[in-house]
CSV table of C-alpha atoms in Angstrom, one decimal:
chain,number,residue,atom,x,y,z
A,5,MET,CA,-15.1,-9.3,-36.8
A,6,GLU,CA,-12.1,-8.1,-34.1
A,7,THR,CA,-9.6,-7.3,-35.0
A,8,PRO,CA,-6.5,-8.6,-33.2
A,9,LEU,CA,-3.7,-7.1,-31.6
A,10,PRO,CA,-0.7,-6.2,-33.9
A,11,SER,CA,3.1,-8.1,-33.0
A,12,ARG,CA,4.8,-6.3,-31.2
A,13,ASP,CA,7.3,-5.5,-33.8
A,14,ALA,CA,4.2,-3.1,-35.0
A,15,PRO,CA,5.1,-0.3,-36.6
A,16,ARG,CA,4.1,2.8,-34.1
A,17,SER,CA,1.8,5.9,-35.5
A,18,GLU,CA,2.5,7.6,-32.4
A,19,PRO,CA,5.9,8.4,-31.7
A,20,PRO,CA,7.4,6.1,-28.6
A,21,THR,CA,7.6,8.9,-26.6
A,22,ARG,CA,5.4,9.1,-22.6
A,23,TYR,CA,2.3,9.3,-22.5
A,24,LEU,CA,0.7,12.3,-20.7
A,25,SER,CA,-2.4,10.3,-20.5
A,26,VAL,CA,-1.0,7.9,-18.4
A,27,ASP,CA,1.3,10.0,-16.2
A,28,ALA,CA,-1.7,11.9,-15.7
A,29,LEU,CA,-4.0,8.9,-15.0
A,30,ARG,CA,-0.9,7.6,-12.4
A,31,GLY,CA,-1.5,11.1,-11.2
A,32,PHE,CA,-5.0,11.1,-10.5
A,33,ASP,CA,-5.0,7.8,-8.9
A,34,MET,CA,-2.1,9.1,-6.5
A,35,PHE,CA,-4.4,11.6,-5.9
A,36,TRP,CA,-6.4,9.7,-4.8
A,37,ILE,CA,-4.0,7.3,-2.1
A,38,ILE,CA,-2.3,10.3,-0.7
A,39,GLY,CA,-5.9,12.2,0.5
A,40,GLY,CA,-8.4,10.4,-0.7
A,41,GLU,CA,-9.3,8.8,2.8
A,42,THR,CA,-8.9,12.2,5.0
A,43,ALA,CA,-11.1,13.5,2.4
A,44,ALA,CA,-13.9,11.2,3.2
A,45,ARG,CA,-14.2,11.5,6.3
A,46,ALA,CA,-14.1,15.2,6.8
A,47,LEU,CA,-16.5,14.6,4.3
A,48,GLU,CA,-18.5,12.6,7.1
A,49,ALA,CA,-18.1,15.3,9.6
A,50,LEU,CA,-19.6,18.2,7.4
A,51,GLY,CA,-22.7,15.8,6.3
A,52,GLY,CA,-25.5,17.6,3.8
A,53,GLY,CA,-27.2,15.0,2.3
A,54,PRO,CA,-27.4,12.5,0.3
A,55,VAL,CA,-25.2,13.3,-2.6
A,56,VAL,CA,-22.6,14.3,0.5
A,57,SER,CA,-23.2,11.0,1.6
A,58,PHE,CA,-22.8,8.7,-1.4
A,59,ILE,CA,-19.5,10.3,-2.1
A,60,SER,CA,-18.0,9.7,1.1
A,61,SER,CA,-18.9,6.3,0.7
A,62,GLN,CA,-17.0,6.5,-2.3
A,63,LEU,CA,-13.9,7.4,-1.4
A,64,GLN,CA,-13.9,4.2,1.4
A,65,HIS,CA,-13.3,1.2,1.9
A,66,VAL,CA,-16.1,-1.9,1.6
A,67,GLU,CA,-15.1,-3.7,4.7
A,68,TRP,CA,-15.6,-7.5,2.6
A,69,GLU,CA,-17.7,-7.8,-0.3
A,70,GLY,CA,-18.9,-5.2,-3.4
A,71,PHE,CA,-16.9,-2.3,-5.3
A,72,ARG,CA,-16.7,1.1,-4.7
A,73,PHE,CA,-14.2,3.5,-6.2
A,74,TYR,CA,-12.1,3.3,-3.3
A,75,ASP,CA,-11.9,-0.2,-4.2
A,76,ALA,CA,-10.1,1.0,-7.6
A,77,ILE,CA,-7.4,2.7,-6.7
A,78,PHE,CA,-4.9,-0.4,-5.8
A,79,PRO,CA,-5.9,-1.7,-8.8
A,80,LEU,CA,-6.1,0.6,-11.1
A,81,PHE,CA,-1.9,1.2,-10.5
A,82,LEU,CA,-1.4,-1.9,-11.0
A,83,PHE,CA,-3.1,-1.9,-13.9
A,84,LEU,CA,-0.9,0.7,-15.3
A,85,VAL,CA,2.5,-1.0,-13.7
A,86,GLY,CA,1.2,-2.7,-16.7
A,87,VAL,CA,0.7,-0.5,-19.3
A,88,SER,CA,4.2,1.4,-18.4
A,89,ILE,CA,5.5,-1.7,-19.1
A,90,VAL,CA,4.7,-2.4,-22.4
A,91,LEU,CA,6.2,1.7,-22.9
A,92,SER,CA,9.2,0.6,-20.7
A,93,VAL,CA,10.8,-2.3,-21.7
A,94,ASP,CA,10.5,-3.1,-25.1
A,95,ARG,CA,13.0,-0.3,-26.2
A,96,MET,CA,14.9,-1.8,-22.9
A,97,VAL,CA,15.3,-5.1,-24.3
A,98,ALA,CA,16.2,-3.0,-27.2
A,99,ARG,CA,19.1,-1.5,-25.9
A,100,VAL,CA,20.6,-3.7,-22.9
A,101,GLY,CA,20.1,-7.2,-24.7
A,102,ARG,CA,17.2,-9.4,-23.1
A,103,SER,CA,19.3,-11.3,-19.9
A,104,ARG,CA,20.6,-8.0,-18.5
A,105,ALA,CA,17.1,-6.6,-19.2
A,106,LEU,CA,15.4,-9.8,-17.0
A,107,ALA,CA,18.8,-8.3,-14.6
A,108,ARG,CA,17.6,-5.1,-14.1
A,109,ILE,CA,13.7,-6.0,-13.6
A,110,VAL,CA,14.5,-8.6,-10.7
A,111,ARG,CA,16.6,-5.3,-9.3
A,112,ARG,CA,14.0,-2.8,-9.7
A,113,SER,CA,11.5,-5.4,-7.8
A,114,ALA,CA,13.7,-5.7,-4.9
A,115,LEU,CA,14.9,-2.2,-4.5
A,116,LEU,CA,11.2,-1.9,-4.7
A,117,PHE,CA,9.8,-4.5,-1.8
A,118,ALA,CA,13.2,-3.3,0.5
A,119,VAL,CA,11.1,-0.1,0.0
A,120,GLY,CA,8.2,-0.9,0.8
A,121,VAL,CA,9.6,-2.9,3.8
A,122,PHE,CA,10.6,0.4,5.2
A,123,TYR,CA,7.6,2.1,4.5
A,124,TYR,CA,5.5,-0.6,6.8
A,125,GLY,CA,8.8,0.6,9.9
A,126,GLY,CA,11.9,-1.3,8.5
A,127,ILE,CA,13.7,-3.5,11.3
A,128,ALA,CA,12.5,-1.4,14.6
A,129,ARG,CA,10.9,-4.1,15.9
A,130,PRO,CA,11.9,-7.3,15.8
A,131,TRP,CA,11.0,-10.7,14.4
A,132,PRO,CA,8.1,-11.6,13.6
A,133,ASP,CA,6.7,-8.5,13.9
A,134,VAL,CA,8.4,-6.8,10.2
A,135,GLN,CA,6.0,-6.4,8.1
A,136,LEU,CA,7.1,-8.3,4.9
A,137,SER,CA,3.3,-7.7,2.6
A,138,GLY,CA,2.0,-4.6,1.9
A,139,VAL,CA,1.3,-2.2,-1.5
A,140,LEU,CA,4.5,-1.8,-2.5
A,141,PRO,CA,5.5,-5.3,-1.2
A,142,ARG,CA,2.4,-6.8,-4.1
A,143,ILE,CA,3.6,-4.0,-6.9
A,144,ALA,CA,7.0,-5.3,-6.4
A,145,LEU,CA,6.1,-8.8,-7.1
A,146,CYS,CA,3.3,-8.0,-9.8
A,147,TYR,CA,6.1,-5.8,-11.6
A,148,LEU,CA,8.8,-9.0,-11.0
A,149,VAL,CA,6.7,-11.5,-12.9
A,150,ALA,CA,4.3,-9.6,-15.6
A,151,ALA,CA,7.5,-8.2,-16.7
A,152,THR,CA,9.0,-11.5,-16.5
A,153,LEU,CA,6.4,-13.2,-18.1
A,154,TYR,CA,6.3,-10.1,-20.8
A,155,VAL,CA,10.1,-10.9,-21.9
A,156,LEU,CA,9.9,-13.9,-22.1
A,157,LEU,CA,7.2,-15.2,-24.1
A,158,PRO,CA,4.5,-14.2,-27.0
A,159,ARG,CA,1.4,-12.0,-26.9
A,160,LYS,CA,-0.6,-15.3,-26.8
A,161,GLY,CA,1.0,-16.9,-23.6
A,162,ILE,CA,0.7,-13.1,-21.8
A,163,VAL,CA,-3.1,-13.4,-23.1
A,164,ILE,CA,-2.6,-17.3,-21.7
A,165,ALA,CA,-1.0,-16.6,-18.6
A,166,THR,CA,-3.4,-13.9,-17.8
A,167,ALA,CA,-6.6,-16.5,-18.0
A,168,ALA,CA,-5.2,-18.7,-15.7
A,169,CYS,CA,-4.5,-16.4,-13.2
A,170,LEU,CA,-7.7,-16.3,-12.9
A,171,LEU,CA,-9.3,-19.3,-13.1
A,172,GLY,CA,-6.0,-20.6,-11.4
A,173,TYR,CA,-6.9,-19.2,-8.1
A,174,TRP,CA,-11.3,-19.2,-8.3
A,175,ALA,CA,-10.4,-22.7,-9.0
A,176,LEU,CA,-8.0,-23.4,-5.8
A,177,MET,CA,-9.8,-21.2,-4.0
A,178,LEU,CA,-13.2,-23.1,-4.6
A,179,PHE,CA,-11.7,-26.8,-4.5
A,180,VAL,CA,-9.2,-26.7,-2.6
A,181,PRO,CA,-10.1,-28.0,1.4
A,182,PHE,CA,-9.0,-26.9,4.7
A,183,PRO,CA,-9.5,-26.7,8.4
A,184,ASN,CA,-12.4,-25.3,9.6
A,185,VAL,CA,-11.6,-22.8,11.8
A,186,ASP,CA,-12.5,-19.1,11.8
A,187,ILE,CA,-8.9,-17.2,12.4
A,188,LYS,CA,-10.8,-14.2,12.4
A,189,THR,CA,-9.1,-11.6,14.5
A,190,PRO,CA,-11.0,-9.1,17.1
A,191,ALA,CA,-10.0,-5.4,16.5
A,192,GLY,CA,-6.7,-4.4,18.2
A,193,ALA,CA,-4.7,-7.7,17.1
A,194,ARG,CA,-1.5,-8.2,19.4
A,195,LYS,CA,1.6,-8.4,18.6
A,196,GLN,CA,2.8,-11.0,15.5
A,197,VAL,CA,5.1,-12.7,18.2
A,198,GLU,CA,2.7,-13.3,21.3
A,199,ALA,CA,0.3,-15.4,18.0
A,200,LYS,CA,-0.7,-18.8,17.6
A,201,THR,CA,1.9,-21.7,16.0
A,202,ARG,CA,0.6,-22.8,12.8
A,203,GLU,CA,0.0,-25.9,15.2
A,204,GLU,CA,-1.8,-24.3,17.9
A,205,LEU,CA,-3.8,-22.6,15.5
A,206,PHE,CA,-5.9,-25.2,13.7
A,207,ALA,CA,-5.1,-27.3,16.5
A,208,GLY,CA,-8.9,-27.8,17.6
A,209,ALA,CA,-9.8,-28.7,13.7
A,210,ALA,CA,-12.6,-31.8,13.5
A,211,SER,CA,-13.4,-31.5,10.0
A,212,THR,CA,-12.4,-29.5,6.2
A,213,THR,CA,-14.3,-27.1,3.9
A,214,LYS,CA,-14.4,-25.0,0.9
A,215,GLY,CA,-15.5,-22.3,-1.4
A,216,THR,CA,-16.5,-20.7,1.7
A,217,PHE,CA,-15.1,-16.5,1.0
A,218,LYS,CA,-15.4,-15.3,4.8
A,219,GLU,CA,-13.5,-13.2,6.4
A,220,GLY,CA,-11.1,-15.5,8.2
A,221,LEU,CA,-12.6,-18.5,6.9
A,222,ASN,CA,-11.1,-19.1,3.0
A,223,LEU,CA,-8.3,-20.7,1.7
A,224,ALA,CA,-6.2,-17.0,1.5
A,225,HIS,CA,-6.5,-16.7,5.1
A,226,TYR,CA,-5.3,-20.2,5.6
A,227,VAL,CA,-2.3,-20.1,3.9
A,228,ASP,CA,-1.5,-16.4,4.9
A,229,ALA,CA,-1.6,-18.0,8.8
A,230,CYS,CA,0.5,-21.1,7.6
A,231,TRP,CA,3.3,-19.4,5.3
A,232,LEU,CA,3.4,-16.0,5.2
A,233,PRO,CA,6.1,-14.7,7.2
A,234,GLY,CA,6.4,-11.5,9.5
A,235,ARG,CA,3.6,-9.4,10.7
A,236,LYS,CA,0.3,-9.7,9.2
A,237,ARG,CA,-2.1,-6.6,9.0
A,238,ASN,CA,-5.3,-8.9,10.6
A,239,LEU,CA,-1.9,-11.2,12.7
A,240,TYR,CA,-3.2,-14.6,11.0
A,241,TYR,CA,-3.5,-13.3,8.0
A,242,SER,CA,-3.3,-9.7,5.2
A,243,ASN,CA,-4.6,-8.1,2.2
A,244,GLU,CA,-1.9,-8.4,0.7
A,245,GLY,CA,-1.7,-12.1,1.1
A,246,LEU,CA,0.6,-15.0,-0.4
A,247,LEU,CA,-2.4,-16.9,-2.6
A,248,SER,CA,-4.1,-13.7,-4.3
A,249,THR,CA,-1.6,-12.7,-5.2
A,250,ILE,CA,-1.8,-14.3,-8.2
A,251,PRO,CA,-5.0,-12.5,-9.4
A,252,ALA,CA,-3.3,-10.0,-8.9
A,253,VAL,CA,-0.6,-10.3,-12.1
A,254,ALA,CA,-3.1,-10.9,-13.4
A,255,SER,CA,-4.4,-7.0,-12.5
A,256,THR,CA,-1.0,-5.8,-14.9
A,257,LEU,CA,-1.1,-8.2,-17.1
A,258,PHE,CA,-4.6,-6.7,-18.1
A,259,GLY,CA,-2.4,-3.5,-18.0
A,260,VAL,CA,-0.1,-5.0,-20.6
A,261,LEU,CA,-3.8,-5.7,-22.9
A,262,ALA,CA,-4.3,-2.0,-22.9
A,263,GLY,CA,-1.5,-1.0,-23.2
A,264,TRP,CA,-0.7,-2.8,-26.1
A,265,VAL,CA,-4.1,-1.5,-27.6
A,266,LEU,CA,-2.4,1.9,-26.3
A,267,THR,CA,0.6,1.4,-28.7
A,268,HIS,CA,-1.1,0.2,-31.7
A,269,GLY,CA,0.3,1.7,-34.3
A,270,ARG,CA,-1.6,0.9,-37.4
A,271,ARG,CA,-5.1,2.3,-35.7
A,272,SER,CA,-6.3,5.0,-35.4
A,273,GLY,CA,-7.0,7.6,-31.5
A,274,ARG,CA,-10.7,7.0,-32.2
A,275,TRP,CA,-10.6,3.0,-32.5
A,276,LYS,CA,-7.9,3.2,-29.7
A,277,VAL,CA,-10.9,4.8,-27.4
A,278,GLY,CA,-13.4,3.1,-28.5
A,279,TRP,CA,-11.8,-0.4,-28.2
A,280,LEU,CA,-10.7,0.5,-23.9
A,281,VAL,CA,-13.9,1.8,-23.4
A,282,GLY,CA,-15.8,-0.8,-24.6
A,283,SER,CA,-13.4,-3.8,-23.5
A,284,GLY,CA,-13.6,-1.9,-19.7
A,285,LEU,CA,-18.0,-1.9,-19.5
A,286,ALA,CA,-17.4,-5.9,-21.2
A,287,GLY,CA,-14.4,-6.8,-18.1
A,288,VAL,CA,-17.2,-4.7,-15.6
A,289,VAL,CA,-20.1,-7.1,-17.2
A,290,ILE,CA,-18.4,-10.2,-17.5
A,291,GLY,CA,-17.3,-9.6,-13.3
A,292,LEU,CA,-20.5,-8.4,-11.7
A,293,LEU,CA,-22.0,-11.7,-13.2
A,294,TRP,CA,-19.6,-13.4,-11.8
A,295,GLY,CA,-19.7,-12.5,-8.7
A,296,LEU,CA,-22.6,-13.9,-8.3
A,297,GLU,CA,-20.8,-17.0,-7.8
A,298,PHE,CA,-17.5,-15.4,-7.0
A,299,PRO,CA,-17.7,-12.9,-4.7
A,300,VAL,CA,-16.3,-9.4,-5.0
A,301,ILE,CA,-14.6,-9.0,-2.7
A,302,LYS,CA,-11.0,-6.5,-3.1
A,303,ARG,CA,-9.3,-7.6,-0.1
A,304,LEU,CA,-9.5,-11.2,-1.3
A,305,TRP,CA,-8.6,-9.6,-4.8
A,306,THR,CA,-10.9,-12.5,-6.1
A,307,SER,CA,-11.4,-13.1,-9.9
A,308,SER,CA,-14.2,-11.3,-10.5
A,309,PHE,CA,-12.7,-8.1,-8.9
A,310,CYS,CA,-10.2,-8.1,-10.2
A,311,MET,CA,-12.1,-8.5,-13.8
A,312,VAL,CA,-14.5,-5.0,-11.9
A,313,ALA,CA,-11.6,-3.4,-11.3
A,314,ALA,CA,-9.8,-3.7,-14.7
A,315,GLY,CA,-12.1,-3.0,-16.8
A,316,PHE,CA,-12.6,0.4,-14.3
A,317,SER,CA,-9.6,0.8,-15.0
A,318,ALA,CA,-9.6,0.5,-18.6
A,319,VAL,CA,-12.6,1.9,-19.0
A,320,LEU,CA,-10.4,5.7,-16.6
A,321,LEU,CA,-7.8,5.3,-19.3
A,322,GLY,CA,-9.7,4.7,-22.7
A,323,LEU,CA,-11.0,8.6,-21.0
A,324,PHE,CA,-8.1,10.3,-20.2
A,325,TYR,CA,-6.3,9.2,-23.2
A,326,LEU,CA,-9.1,10.7,-25.6
A,327,VAL,CA,-9.0,13.8,-23.1
A,328,VAL,CA,-5.8,14.4,-22.7
A,329,ASP,CA,-3.4,12.7,-25.5
A,330,LEU,CA,-6.6,13.2,-29.3
A,331,TRP,CA,-7.7,16.1,-27.7
A,332,ARG,CA,-5.0,18.0,-25.8
A,333,TRP,CA,-6.9,19.2,-23.1
A,334,GLN,CA,-4.5,19.2,-20.4
A,335,ARG,CA,-4.1,22.5,-18.5
A,336,TRP,CA,-6.7,20.6,-15.7
A,337,CYS,CA,-4.7,17.9,-15.0
A,338,ALA,CA,-1.2,19.6,-14.9
A,339,PRO,CA,-1.4,19.0,-10.5
A,340,PHE,CA,-2.3,14.9,-12.3
A,341,LEU,CA,1.0,15.3,-13.7
A,342,TRP,CA,2.8,16.2,-10.9
A,343,ILE,CA,1.6,13.5,-8.5
A,344,GLY,CA,3.1,10.7,-11.4
A,345,GLY,CA,5.7,12.1,-12.2
A,346,ASN,CA,6.8,11.2,-8.3
A,347,ALA,CA,4.4,9.1,-8.3
A,348,LEU,CA,6.7,6.4,-5.8
A,349,VAL,CA,8.5,9.7,-3.5
A,350,VAL,CA,4.8,11.4,-2.9
A,351,TYR,CA,3.5,7.8,-1.4
A,352,ILE,CA,6.6,7.5,1.0
A,353,ALA,CA,6.7,11.6,1.6
A,354,VAL,CA,3.0,11.5,3.3
A,355,SER,CA,3.6,8.0,5.9
A,356,VAL,CA,6.8,9.7,6.9
A,357,VAL,CA,5.8,13.8,6.9
A,358,ASN,CA,2.8,13.5,9.2
A,359,CYS,CA,0.0,15.8,6.5
A,360,GLU,CA,-2.7,15.9,8.4
A,361,ALA,CA,-0.9,17.7,12.1
A,362,LEU,CA,0.5,19.9,9.5
A,363,ALA,CA,-2.3,20.8,8.1
A,364,ALA,CA,-3.8,21.3,11.5
A,365,ARG,CA,-0.7,23.8,12.3
A,366,ILE,CA,-2.3,26.3,9.7
A,367,VAL,CA,-5.7,26.5,9.4
A,368,GLY,CA,-6.5,24.2,13.2
A,369,GLY,CA,-7.5,25.6,16.1
A,370,ASP,CA,-9.4,29.5,16.0
A,371,VAL,CA,-9.5,29.0,12.7
A,372,ALA,CA,-10.9,26.0,12.8
A,373,ARG,CA,-13.4,26.6,15.7
A,374,PHE,CA,-14.2,30.4,13.0
A,375,LEU,CA,-15.5,28.3,10.3
A,376,ASP,CA,-17.3,25.7,12.0
A,377,ALA,CA,-19.3,28.5,13.7
A,378,SER,CA,-19.5,30.5,10.3
A,379,LEU,CA,-20.1,27.8,7.9
A,380,ARG,CA,-21.7,24.4,9.2
A,381,PRO,CA,-19.9,22.9,11.9
A,382,GLY,CA,-17.0,20.3,10.0
A,383,SER,CA,-15.9,22.5,7.8
A,384,GLY,CA,-13.0,23.3,9.7
A,385,GLY,CA,-11.6,19.7,9.7
A,386,PHE,CA,-13.4,20.0,6.1
A,387,VAL,CA,-10.6,22.4,5.1
A,388,ILE,CA,-7.3,20.5,7.2
A,389,ALA,CA,-8.3,17.8,5.1
A,390,MET,CA,-8.1,19.4,2.2
A,391,VAL,CA,-4.9,21.7,2.7
A,392,ALA,CA,-3.5,18.4,4.1
A,393,LEU,CA,-3.8,17.7,0.8
A,394,LEU,CA,-2.8,20.5,-1.7
A,395,LEU,CA,0.7,20.4,1.0
A,396,PRO,CA,2.2,17.0,-1.0
A,397,VAL,CA,1.2,18.1,-3.8
A,398,LEU,CA,2.8,21.4,-3.9
A,399,PHE,CA,5.7,19.3,-2.7
A,400,VAL,CA,5.5,17.6,-6.2
A,401,ARG,CA,5.3,20.7,-7.9
A,402,PHE,CA,7.9,21.2,-6.8
A,403,LEU,CA,10.2,18.8,-8.2
A,404,TYR,CA,8.7,18.7,-11.1
A,405,LYS,CA,9.1,22.3,-12.2
A,406,ARG,CA,13.0,21.4,-11.3
A,407,ASN,CA,13.0,18.3,-13.4
A,408,LEU,CA,13.3,16.2,-10.3
A,409,PHE,CA,12.5,13.0,-10.9
A,410,ILE,CA,12.9,10.0,-8.9
A,411,ARG,CA,12.4,6.6,-10.0
A,412,LEU,CA,13.9,3.1,-8.9
């Protein structure tokens, strides 16, 4: 018989301190963000047979439909945002009250959104070539909605909200009609200021369509073309657009559900691991089955993709909790703890500092050519990529060792 989750006020068998497994998993996730694609390119150039080719492919996004390891990185971060909400918001409410906690949530979200705008170039360009959508703005919006719901709703309400996000987005994408105009843009898109207006873009539509999931011909991209302000990644739509934020909120709420399991005070650690891994595997299966009707597409954040990614995230959390917090095998994850302690800082740092160019100054030129000649072609580029990944890791280690943690 299934055991219900405890109430929010249930006592905990573990002290309400930081879970090292959560910090380590956050660092593991960010580790790939700050160097995953560079490593993939280096591995691809290195060659080396089917194993290396498989690893390289897993460190690159699927172009459209499907799921690879690298496609799970961003939803895993949102999932961990949800876990962190459980670990922090209850104490915040107990300390300052519900109204002030909500004010803090709004302020933190606004600051994170502003940092996201800065990350994508700030206001260096004239409007409308200022980007308001992207990874950090989406995290800010998802945190705002999920944390607000967490403060205002009972647990059943959170579960209902999660299901409503997934089913509501599926229904919108499947049943709402939109102009039958393909707006997929070619490579090297022009400046946003040169884009067609909504009226010009859809003026020639002779009919409407619905339930299509092609790039440039789906409801989410239509909504972006009509109402997403500022610069879009693909001129008329973005990967982190307006409508797809709905299921992204569900990704964060799934993290809230996992956080409840993690902090369950009346259950053993093994029970928690079993629940996280078991429910995660079930989520992956459900998502893949749902994908037969509603394809698994990260760039649309389809509900099936959300289920697969949340299931994958829950399995990873369960395994990290088992190894790091229960078995206390912790030395191996020290670099991930360094990164997880200053995740936002290192994310911004690698956008400001070109680590690959800096690494080339250290091990490029004749050093890289020597490695190519002595080992195999591509070895020099691989070493440059590894040094480029090592530099930000050393930076956050410096901060961690001095107890410097910069958060919003």
